Coordinates of C-alpha atoms in Angstrom, one line a residue:
M1 CA -100.7 -63.7 -46.4
T2 CA -101.7 -63.2 -50.0
D3 CA -101.0 -65.1 -53.2
L4 CA -101.0 -61.8 -55.2
K5 CA -97.9 -60.5 -56.8
I6 CA -97.9 -56.8 -55.8
T7 CA -95.5 -54.0 -56.8
Q8 CA -95.9 -50.4 -55.9
Q9 CA -94.3 -47.1 -57.1
I10 CA -94.7 -43.7 -55.4
L11 CA -95.4 -41.1 -58.0
E12 CA -95.4 -37.3 -57.7
N13 CA -98.1 -35.4 -55.8
R14 CA -98.7 -38.2 -53.4
Q15 CA -99.9 -40.8 -55.8
A16 CA -99.0 -44.5 -55.7
L17 CA -99.0 -46.8 -58.7
L18 CA -100.1 -50.3 -57.5
S19 CA -99.7 -53.2 -59.9
V20 CA -101.5 -56.4 -58.9
E21 CA -100.9 -59.7 -60.7
A22 CA -103.6 -62.3 -60.2
P23 CA -102.5 -66.0 -59.7
A24 CA -103.3 -68.2 -62.7
Q25 CA -105.4 -70.5 -60.5
R26 CA -107.7 -67.6 -59.3
V27 CA -107.9 -66.3 -62.9
E28 CA -109.0 -69.7 -64.1
E29 CA -111.6 -70.0 -61.3
A30 CA -113.0 -66.6 -62.2
M31 CA -113.2 -67.5 -65.8
R32 CA -115.1 -70.7 -65.1
A33 CA -117.5 -68.8 -62.9
A34 CA -118.0 -66.3 -65.8
A35 CA -118.6 -69.3 -68.1
K36 CA -121.1 -70.8 -65.8
D37 CA -123.1 -67.5 -65.8
A38 CA -122.8 -67.3 -69.6
A39 CA -124.2 -70.9 -69.9
K40 CA -127.3 -69.6 -68.2
R41 CA -127.6 -66.4 -70.3
Y42 CA -126.9 -67.8 -73.8
T43 CA -128.2 -70.7 -75.8
F44 CA -125.6 -73.4 -76.8
P45 CA -127.0 -75.9 -79.3
G46 CA -127.2 -79.5 -78.0
F47 CA -127.1 -78.4 -74.4
R48 CA -129.8 -77.5 -71.9
P49 CA -129.6 -74.0 -70.3
G50 CA -126.7 -73.9 -67.8
K51 CA -125.4 -77.3 -68.8
A52 CA -122.9 -76.5 -71.6
P53 CA -119.4 -77.6 -70.7
Y54 CA -116.6 -75.1 -70.1
H55 CA -114.6 -75.9 -73.3
I56 CA -117.7 -75.4 -75.4
I57 CA -118.3 -72.0 -73.9
V58 CA -114.7 -71.0 -74.5
Q59 CA -115.0 -72.1 -78.1
R60 CA -118.2 -70.2 -78.6
L61 CA -117.5 -66.9 -76.7
G62 CA -113.7 -66.8 -76.9
R63 CA -111.1 -66.9 -74.1
E64 CA -110.7 -63.1 -74.3
T65 CA -114.3 -62.5 -73.5
L66 CA -114.3 -64.7 -70.5
L67 CA -111.0 -63.2 -69.3
Q68 CA -112.6 -59.7 -69.5
E69 CA -115.6 -60.9 -67.5
A70 CA -113.3 -62.5 -65.0
A71 CA -111.3 -59.3 -64.7
E72 CA -114.5 -57.4 -64.0
R73 CA -115.4 -59.9 -61.3
M74 CA -111.9 -59.8 -59.7
G75 CA -111.0 -56.1 -59.9
N76 CA -112.5 -54.7 -56.7
E77 CA -111.7 -57.8 -54.6
L78 CA -108.0 -57.8 -55.7
Y79 CA -107.7 -54.1 -55.1
S80 CA -109.0 -54.4 -51.5
E81 CA -106.8 -57.4 -50.9
A82 CA -103.7 -55.7 -52.3
M83 CA -104.2 -52.5 -50.3
I84 CA -104.3 -54.5 -47.1
A85 CA -101.3 -56.7 -48.1
A86 CA -99.2 -53.6 -49.2
E87 CA -100.3 -51.7 -46.1
I88 CA -101.3 -48.7 -48.1
K89 CA -103.4 -46.0 -46.4
A90 CA -105.4 -44.4 -49.2
Y91 CA -106.6 -40.8 -49.1
G92 CA -109.5 -41.6 -51.4
P93 CA -110.8 -44.2 -53.9
G94 CA -108.2 -45.7 -56.3
T95 CA -108.5 -45.6 -60.0
L96 CA -108.0 -48.5 -62.4
T97 CA -105.7 -47.1 -65.1
S98 CA -105.0 -50.2 -67.2
I99 CA -105.1 -54.0 -67.4
D100 CA -102.4 -56.3 -68.8
W101 CA -104.0 -59.6 -69.9
D102 CA -101.1 -62.0 -69.9
P103 CA -100.6 -62.5 -67.1
L104 CA -103.7 -60.8 -65.8
T105 CA -102.3 -57.7 -64.0
F106 CA -104.3 -54.7 -62.7
H107 CA -102.7 -51.2 -62.5
F108 CA -104.3 -48.9 -60.0
E109 CA -103.5 -45.3 -59.2
V110 CA -104.0 -44.6 -55.5
P111 CA -104.1 -41.2 -53.8
L112 CA -102.0 -41.1 -50.7
P113 CA -102.6 -38.9 -47.6
P114 CA -101.2 -35.3 -48.0
E115 CA -97.9 -34.4 -46.4
A116 CA -96.7 -31.0 -45.1
D117 CA -93.5 -29.7 -43.6
P118 CA -94.2 -26.3 -41.9
G119 CA -90.5 -25.4 -41.8
D120 CA -89.1 -23.3 -39.0
Y121 CA -92.4 -21.7 -38.1
R122 CA -91.3 -20.9 -34.6
S123 CA -88.8 -18.3 -36.0
L124 CA -91.4 -16.6 -38.1
R125 CA -91.7 -12.9 -37.1
L126 CA -93.8 -10.1 -38.7
P127 CA -94.4 -6.7 -37.1
Y128 CA -97.9 -6.1 -35.8
T129 CA -98.9 -2.4 -35.9
G130 CA -102.5 -2.4 -34.7
V131 CA -105.1 0.2 -35.6
D132 CA -103.7 3.4 -37.1
E133 CA -104.9 6.1 -34.7
E134 CA -104.6 8.9 -37.4
E135 CA -106.6 6.9 -39.8
L136 CA -109.2 6.2 -37.1
A137 CA -109.5 9.9 -36.4
Q138 CA -109.9 10.6 -40.1
N139 CA -112.6 7.9 -40.5
L140 CA -114.4 9.2 -37.4
Q141 CA -114.5 12.7 -38.9
K142 CA -115.8 11.3 -42.2
Q143 CA -118.6 9.5 -40.4
I144 CA -119.5 12.6 -38.5
D145 CA -119.5 14.7 -41.6
A146 CA -121.7 12.1 -43.3
I147 CA -124.3 12.3 -40.5
R148 CA -124.3 16.1 -40.8
Q149 CA -124.8 15.8 -44.5
E150 CA -127.7 13.3 -44.1
H151 CA -129.5 15.8 -41.9
A152 CA -128.7 19.0 -43.9
I153 CA -131.7 20.9 -45.4
W154 CA -132.4 23.8 -47.7
E155 CA -133.0 26.8 -45.6
P156 CA -134.4 30.2 -46.9
V157 CA -131.7 32.9 -46.7
D158 CA -132.0 36.7 -46.9
R159 CA -128.9 37.4 -49.0
P160 CA -127.9 37.6 -52.7
V161 CA -127.8 34.4 -54.8
A162 CA -124.5 32.5 -54.7
Y163 CA -123.3 29.5 -56.6
G164 CA -124.7 26.3 -55.0
D165 CA -127.9 27.9 -53.8
L166 CA -131.3 26.5 -54.6
V167 CA -133.0 29.4 -56.5
T168 CA -136.7 29.4 -57.4
I169 CA -137.3 31.5 -60.5
A170 CA -139.9 32.6 -63.0
M171 CA -138.6 32.7 -66.5
K172 CA -139.6 33.5 -70.1
V173 CA -137.3 32.8 -73.0
R174 CA -137.7 34.2 -76.5
V175 CA -135.8 33.0 -79.6
N176 CA -136.3 35.0 -82.8
G177 CA -139.1 36.9 -81.1
E178 CA -141.1 33.8 -80.2
V179 CA -141.6 32.6 -76.7
V180 CA -140.0 29.1 -76.6
L181 CA -139.9 28.5 -72.9
E182 CA -141.9 29.8 -70.0
N183 CA -142.0 28.6 -66.4
D184 CA -143.3 30.4 -63.3
D185 CA -141.9 28.0 -60.7
W186 CA -138.5 26.5 -61.7
D187 CA -135.8 25.4 -59.2
I188 CA -132.2 25.8 -60.4
T189 CA -128.9 25.6 -58.7
P190 CA -126.4 27.9 -60.4
N191 CA -123.1 26.2 -61.1
A192 CA -120.0 27.7 -62.6
Q193 CA -118.8 24.5 -64.3
N194 CA -122.0 22.4 -65.0
Y195 CA -124.2 25.2 -66.2
T196 CA -128.0 24.9 -66.5
L197 CA -128.7 26.4 -70.0
T198 CA -125.7 28.5 -70.8
P199 CA -122.7 29.8 -68.7
I200 CA -124.1 33.3 -68.8
F201 CA -127.5 32.1 -67.7
D202 CA -126.2 30.7 -64.4
A203 CA -123.9 33.6 -63.8
A204 CA -126.7 36.1 -64.4
F205 CA -128.4 35.1 -61.1
I206 CA -125.3 35.6 -58.9
G207 CA -125.9 38.6 -56.7
M208 CA -129.6 38.9 -57.3
H209 CA -132.1 39.1 -54.4
A210 CA -135.5 37.5 -54.0
G211 CA -138.0 39.7 -55.8
E212 CA -135.5 41.1 -58.2
Q213 CA -136.0 40.9 -62.0
K214 CA -133.5 40.9 -64.8
S215 CA -133.4 40.7 -68.6
F216 CA -130.4 39.5 -70.6
S217 CA -129.5 37.8 -73.9
T218 CA -127.0 35.0 -74.5
L219 CA -126.2 32.5 -77.2
F220 CA -127.0 28.8 -76.6
P221 CA -123.8 26.8 -77.1
A222 CA -123.4 25.6 -80.6
D223 CA -122.1 22.3 -79.5
G224 CA -124.9 21.8 -76.9
D225 CA -127.9 19.5 -77.1
S226 CA -130.4 22.4 -76.9
A227 CA -133.1 22.7 -79.5
W228 CA -131.8 26.3 -80.0
A229 CA -128.1 25.4 -80.2
G230 CA -126.1 28.3 -81.8
E231 CA -129.1 30.7 -81.6
E232 CA -129.5 33.8 -79.3
G233 CA -132.0 33.6 -76.6
H234 CA -133.6 36.6 -74.7
F235 CA -134.3 35.9 -71.1
E236 CA -136.7 37.6 -68.7
V237 CA -136.2 36.2 -65.2
E238 CA -137.3 36.9 -61.6
V239 CA -135.9 35.4 -58.5
K240 CA -138.7 34.3 -56.2
S241 CA -136.7 32.7 -53.4
V242 CA -133.2 31.8 -52.3
K243 CA -132.3 28.8 -50.2
S244 CA -128.9 27.7 -48.9
W245 CA -127.8 24.1 -48.1
E246 CA -127.4 24.3 -44.4
I247 CA -125.4 21.6 -42.7
P248 CA -126.2 21.3 -39.0
P249 CA -123.4 21.4 -36.4
F250 CA -122.5 18.1 -34.6
D251 CA -124.2 18.9 -31.4
D252 CA -126.6 17.4 -28.9
D253 CA -129.7 18.2 -31.0
L254 CA -128.2 16.3 -34.0
A255 CA -127.3 13.4 -31.7
Q256 CA -130.9 13.2 -30.5
E257 CA -132.3 13.4 -34.1
A258 CA -129.8 11.1 -35.7
A259 CA -129.4 8.4 -33.1
D260 CA -131.8 9.2 -30.2
L261 CA -128.8 9.8 -28.0
P262 CA -128.7 12.5 -25.3
T263 CA -125.4 14.1 -26.3
A264 CA -123.0 14.5 -29.2
A265 CA -120.2 13.1 -27.1
A266 CA -122.2 9.9 -26.6
L267 CA -122.8 9.6 -30.4
R268 CA -119.1 10.3 -31.1
Q269 CA -118.0 7.6 -28.7
I270 CA -120.3 5.0 -30.2
I271 CA -119.1 5.9 -33.7
H272 CA -115.5 5.8 -32.5
D273 CA -115.9 2.4 -30.8
E274 CA -117.6 0.8 -33.8
L275 CA -115.0 2.2 -36.1
R276 CA -112.2 0.9 -33.9
Q277 CA -113.7 -2.5 -33.7
R278 CA -114.2 -2.7 -37.5
M279 CA -110.7 -1.4 -38.2
Q280 CA -109.3 -3.8 -35.7
V281 CA -111.0 -6.7 -37.5
E282 CA -109.5 -5.4 -40.8
V283 CA -106.1 -5.0 -39.3
D284 CA -106.2 -8.5 -37.8
N285 CA -107.4 -10.1 -41.0
E286 CA -104.7 -8.3 -43.0
Y287 CA -102.0 -9.3 -40.5
Q288 CA -103.3 -12.9 -40.5
N289 CA -103.2 -13.1 -44.3
R290 CA -99.6 -11.8 -44.3
V291 CA -98.5 -14.2 -41.6
F292 CA -100.1 -17.2 -43.3
D293 CA -98.6 -16.2 -46.7
A294 CA -95.2 -16.1 -45.0
L295 CA -95.8 -19.4 -43.4
L296 CA -96.8 -21.1 -46.6
A297 CA -93.8 -19.5 -48.4
Q298 CA -91.4 -21.4 -46.1
A299 CA -93.5 -24.6 -45.9
T300 CA -93.6 -27.5 -48.3
C301 CA -96.8 -29.4 -49.1
N302 CA -97.4 -32.5 -51.2
Y303 CA -100.9 -33.8 -51.9
P304 CA -102.9 -35.7 -54.5
S305 CA -105.1 -33.7 -56.9
V306 CA -108.2 -35.3 -55.4
A307 CA -107.4 -33.3 -52.2
V308 CA -108.0 -30.1 -54.1
E309 CA -111.2 -31.5 -55.5
Y310 CA -112.4 -32.3 -52.0
Q311 CA -111.6 -28.8 -50.9
L312 CA -113.5 -27.3 -53.8
N313 CA -116.6 -29.4 -52.9
V314 CA -116.5 -28.1 -49.4
M315 CA -116.2 -24.5 -50.6
L316 CA -119.1 -24.9 -53.1
A317 CA -121.2 -26.3 -50.3
E318 CA -120.4 -23.4 -48.0
I319 CA -121.2 -20.9 -50.7
D320 CA -124.5 -22.6 -51.5
Q321 CA -125.4 -22.6 -47.8
R322 CA -124.6 -18.9 -47.4
Y323 CA -126.8 -18.1 -50.4
R324 CA -129.7 -20.0 -48.8
E325 CA -129.1 -18.3 -45.4
L326 CA -129.4 -14.9 -47.1
G327 CA -132.7 -15.9 -48.6
L328 CA -131.3 -16.3 -52.1
Q329 CA -131.7 -19.2 -54.4
S330 CA -129.2 -22.0 -54.4
L331 CA -125.7 -21.6 -55.9
Q332 CA -126.9 -23.6 -59.0
E333 CA -129.7 -21.1 -59.5
V334 CA -127.4 -18.1 -59.1
L335 CA -125.0 -19.6 -61.6
R336 CA -127.9 -20.1 -64.1
I337 CA -129.0 -16.5 -63.7
T338 CA -125.4 -15.3 -64.2
R339 CA -125.0 -17.6 -67.2
Q340 CA -122.0 -19.3 -65.6
S341 CA -121.4 -23.0 -65.5
Q342 CA -120.5 -24.8 -62.3
E343 CA -117.3 -26.0 -63.9
E344 CA -116.3 -22.4 -64.7
F345 CA -117.1 -21.2 -61.2
R346 CA -115.2 -24.2 -59.8
E347 CA -112.1 -23.2 -61.8
Q348 CA -112.4 -19.7 -60.4
L349 CA -112.3 -21.0 -56.9
R350 CA -109.4 -23.4 -57.5
P351 CA -106.5 -21.1 -56.5
N352 CA -108.3 -20.2 -53.2
A353 CA -109.1 -23.9 -52.6
E354 CA -105.5 -24.9 -53.1
K355 CA -104.2 -22.2 -50.8
R356 CA -106.8 -23.1 -48.2
L357 CA -105.8 -26.8 -48.4
Q358 CA -102.1 -25.9 -48.0
L359 CA -102.8 -23.8 -44.9
E360 CA -104.9 -26.6 -43.4
L361 CA -102.1 -29.1 -44.0
V362 CA -99.4 -26.9 -42.6
I363 CA -101.4 -26.1 -39.5
Q364 CA -102.2 -29.8 -39.0
A365 CA -98.5 -30.5 -39.1
I366 CA -97.9 -27.8 -36.5
I367 CA -100.6 -29.2 -34.3
E368 CA -98.9 -32.6 -34.4
R369 CA -95.4 -31.1 -33.6
E370 CA -96.8 -28.9 -30.8
Q371 CA -99.0 -31.7 -29.5
L372 CA -101.9 -29.4 -29.2
V373 CA -105.0 -30.9 -27.5
V374 CA -108.6 -30.0 -26.9
S375 CA -110.4 -30.8 -23.7
D376 CA -114.1 -31.9 -23.4
Y377 CA -114.7 -28.7 -21.5
E378 CA -113.4 -26.6 -24.5
L379 CA -115.6 -28.7 -26.8
Q380 CA -118.7 -28.1 -24.8
R381 CA -118.0 -24.4 -24.4
S382 CA -117.4 -24.0 -28.2
F383 CA -121.2 -24.1 -28.8
Q384 CA -122.6 -23.3 -25.4
T385 CA -121.1 -19.8 -25.4
A386 CA -122.1 -19.1 -29.0
E387 CA -125.1 -16.9 -29.6
F388 CA -127.6 -19.5 -30.7
D389 CA -131.3 -19.6 -30.1
D390 CA -132.5 -22.2 -27.6
E391 CA -133.7 -24.6 -30.3
T392 CA -130.4 -24.5 -32.2
L393 CA -128.5 -24.9 -29.0
T394 CA -130.5 -27.9 -28.0
E395 CA -129.9 -29.5 -31.4
L396 CA -126.2 -28.9 -31.2
K397 CA -126.0 -30.4 -27.7
E398 CA -127.8 -33.5 -28.9
R399 CA -125.3 -33.8 -31.7
F400 CA -122.4 -33.3 -29.3
D401 CA -123.8 -36.0 -26.9
N402 CA -124.8 -38.6 -29.5
N403 CA -122.8 -38.1 -32.7
I404 CA -119.2 -39.2 -32.6
S405 CA -118.6 -37.7 -36.1
Y406 CA -119.8 -34.3 -35.0
R407 CA -117.5 -34.3 -32.0
A408 CA -114.6 -35.3 -34.2
I409 CA -115.4 -32.4 -36.7
L410 CA -115.8 -30.0 -33.8
M411 CA -112.5 -31.1 -32.3
D412 CA -110.6 -30.7 -35.6
T413 CA -112.1 -27.2 -36.0
L414 CA -110.9 -26.2 -32.5
L415 CA -107.5 -27.7 -33.0
Q416 CA -107.2 -25.8 -36.3
Q417 CA -108.1 -22.6 -34.6
K418 CA -105.6 -23.3 -31.8
G419 CA -102.9 -23.9 -34.4
E420 CA -103.7 -20.7 -36.2
R421 CA -103.6 -18.7 -33.0
L422 CA -100.3 -20.2 -32.1
V423 CA -98.7 -19.2 -35.4
L424 CA -100.0 -15.6 -35.0
A425 CA -98.7 -15.4 -31.5
L426 CA -95.3 -16.6 -32.6
A427 CA -95.2 -14.1 -35.5
K428 CA -95.9 -11.3 -33.0
G429 CA -93.1 -12.5 -30.8
E430 CA -95.3 -13.5 -27.9
E431 CA -94.3 -16.0 -25.3
V432 CA -95.8 -19.4 -26.0
P433 CA -95.4 -22.9 -24.4
A434 CA -92.7 -25.2 -25.8
P435 CA -93.8 -28.0 -28.0
G436 CA -95.5 -30.7 -25.9
E437 CA -96.2 -28.3 -23.0
H438 CA -99.5 -26.9 -24.2
V439 CA -102.3 -27.4 -21.7
A440 CA -106.0 -27.5 -22.6
E441 CA -108.4 -25.6 -20.5
E442 CA -110.3 -27.6 -18.0
A443 CA -113.6 -26.9 -16.2
P444 CA -113.0 -24.5 -13.3
P445 CA -113.8 -25.7 -9.7
S446 CA -117.5 -25.6 -8.9
G447 CA -118.7 -22.0 -8.2
E448 CA -115.7 -20.3 -9.8
H449 CA -116.4 -18.0 -12.8
V450 CA -114.2 -18.0 -15.8
A451 CA -114.4 -15.3 -18.5
E452 CA -115.8 -16.7 -21.7
E453 CA -113.7 -16.8 -24.8
A454 CA -115.0 -16.1 -28.3
P455 CA -116.5 -19.3 -29.7
P456 CA -115.8 -20.7 -33.1
S457 CA -117.8 -19.0 -35.9
D458 CA -121.2 -20.3 -36.8
E459 CA -119.7 -21.5 -40.1
H460 CA -117.6 -24.1 -38.3
L461 CA -120.5 -25.3 -36.3
N462 CA -122.9 -25.9 -39.3
V463 CA -122.0 -29.5 -39.9

C-alpha cells in the first residue's frame, strides 16, 4: 500500500505518462532533511554550524529552494514506488518530463514493452521458384569463358595482320620533311574504332605479313591531341612479327593448369556446384526478404522510440565488431576517415533498425502463439556443431555451463530462428505442426547417430 496519489495515461507508441503526487507530510519531511543539510553547508549568523532552526533556514534560503532540493531527494524514490504500486512493467528507464510544485507532483514518461500482432500469418503464401536452371547454365558458361580468358596468351601466327592482333613494328614518321618519330620495336594492336595514331595508320597494317614494308601518308586528325594535329605525316613501316590472342579450349590440360584437377569435367562440376550453392543462397535470401516484407505488411507493431535506439546500438556494435574481425580500425576510426559523424551514420541505419525491430517483434509474437520451445540438447548442439577452433569451443562451453545470461541469449536466438523457419515453411505451403504441437529435438538414444543441422551463424554466438 502506498500513500502516493498516482494517475497514469497510455500515450501513443507504447509510452505511459505517470503522474505522482507526493503526500504533504513526506514533502515536509524531505524539506526539513534538506534544511538540516543546508544548516551544515551554510553560515547562519547567531547559530553554530548545523544548529540553525528550520524556520530561520526557510527565511534565509526560501521555501522554493528547499522544495526544489526536496524534489531532487524524492524523485527516484517516488518513481520506483509508483512503478511498483501501479504495476507498470517498464521497457527502459523513465524520463522526468516536468514537476508541479503545489502540490508537489512529478510527471514521468515511461516506455512500455513493445507489442506486435502478426495477423493471419498462417495463411501467408508466396511462390518459391528455386534456382533458375537457365541462369545457372549461363553463369556456368561465363565462369568457364573467364577461366579461358585468364589463361589466354599471345601466340605468333603465320598469316596477314588482322584487327585485334598484337603487331610489332619498326616505324619512321616525317612531318614537313623532318623525322618526328622513330621506333624500331613498337607493339600496336590495330583497331578500327579506337585507332592508334590515325584511322588510316591502323588500317594500313591489315593484310601485311611479317617482314613486309610499306610507305604511306595520312593527315593527323585536326581535332586530335597529337603534336601534329591537322598536318600530314609520311610513314615508313615494317611489320616485324604478328601475334594472335589465343584462347585455350576448356579441356583437361586447362583444368590441370587452372585448378590442378585431372579433367575438364571435374572442374566443370566444381564450378557448377559452387555456382548452384551461391545462387541458392541468393534465391533463399531474396525469397526470405519477400516473405518477411509480406509478413510485416499484414502485421501491426507498436513500440516506444527507445526500442529503435536499442536496436541501433546493437547494429552499431555489430558493425564495429565486423570491422575489427576484418583487421580494420574501429567503426569510430572508419567514420573519422570518411568524414562522417556517428550521428549521421546512425540516421542512415535507422530505417533498417526499425524494420529489424519490427520483424523481431512479429516473430516473437508468433513464437508465443505457436508455443515454440528449445531443448537443452538443441542449445548444446548450436555451438558444438559450429566450426570453431578448440579454444573458442571450450570458451563457449564454459559460458553455456556457467552463464545464465548467455544461455538465455542463445535460447532467444534459436527461438527466433525457429520462428523465421516456420514462417518460411508456411509461405511455401509446407505441412507444419499446429500451434502448441511443436516438439523440440531431444538427444537421441545412446549410440544412435543423428544428422547434424546447420548451427546458428557465428554472429549470433558472439555475445
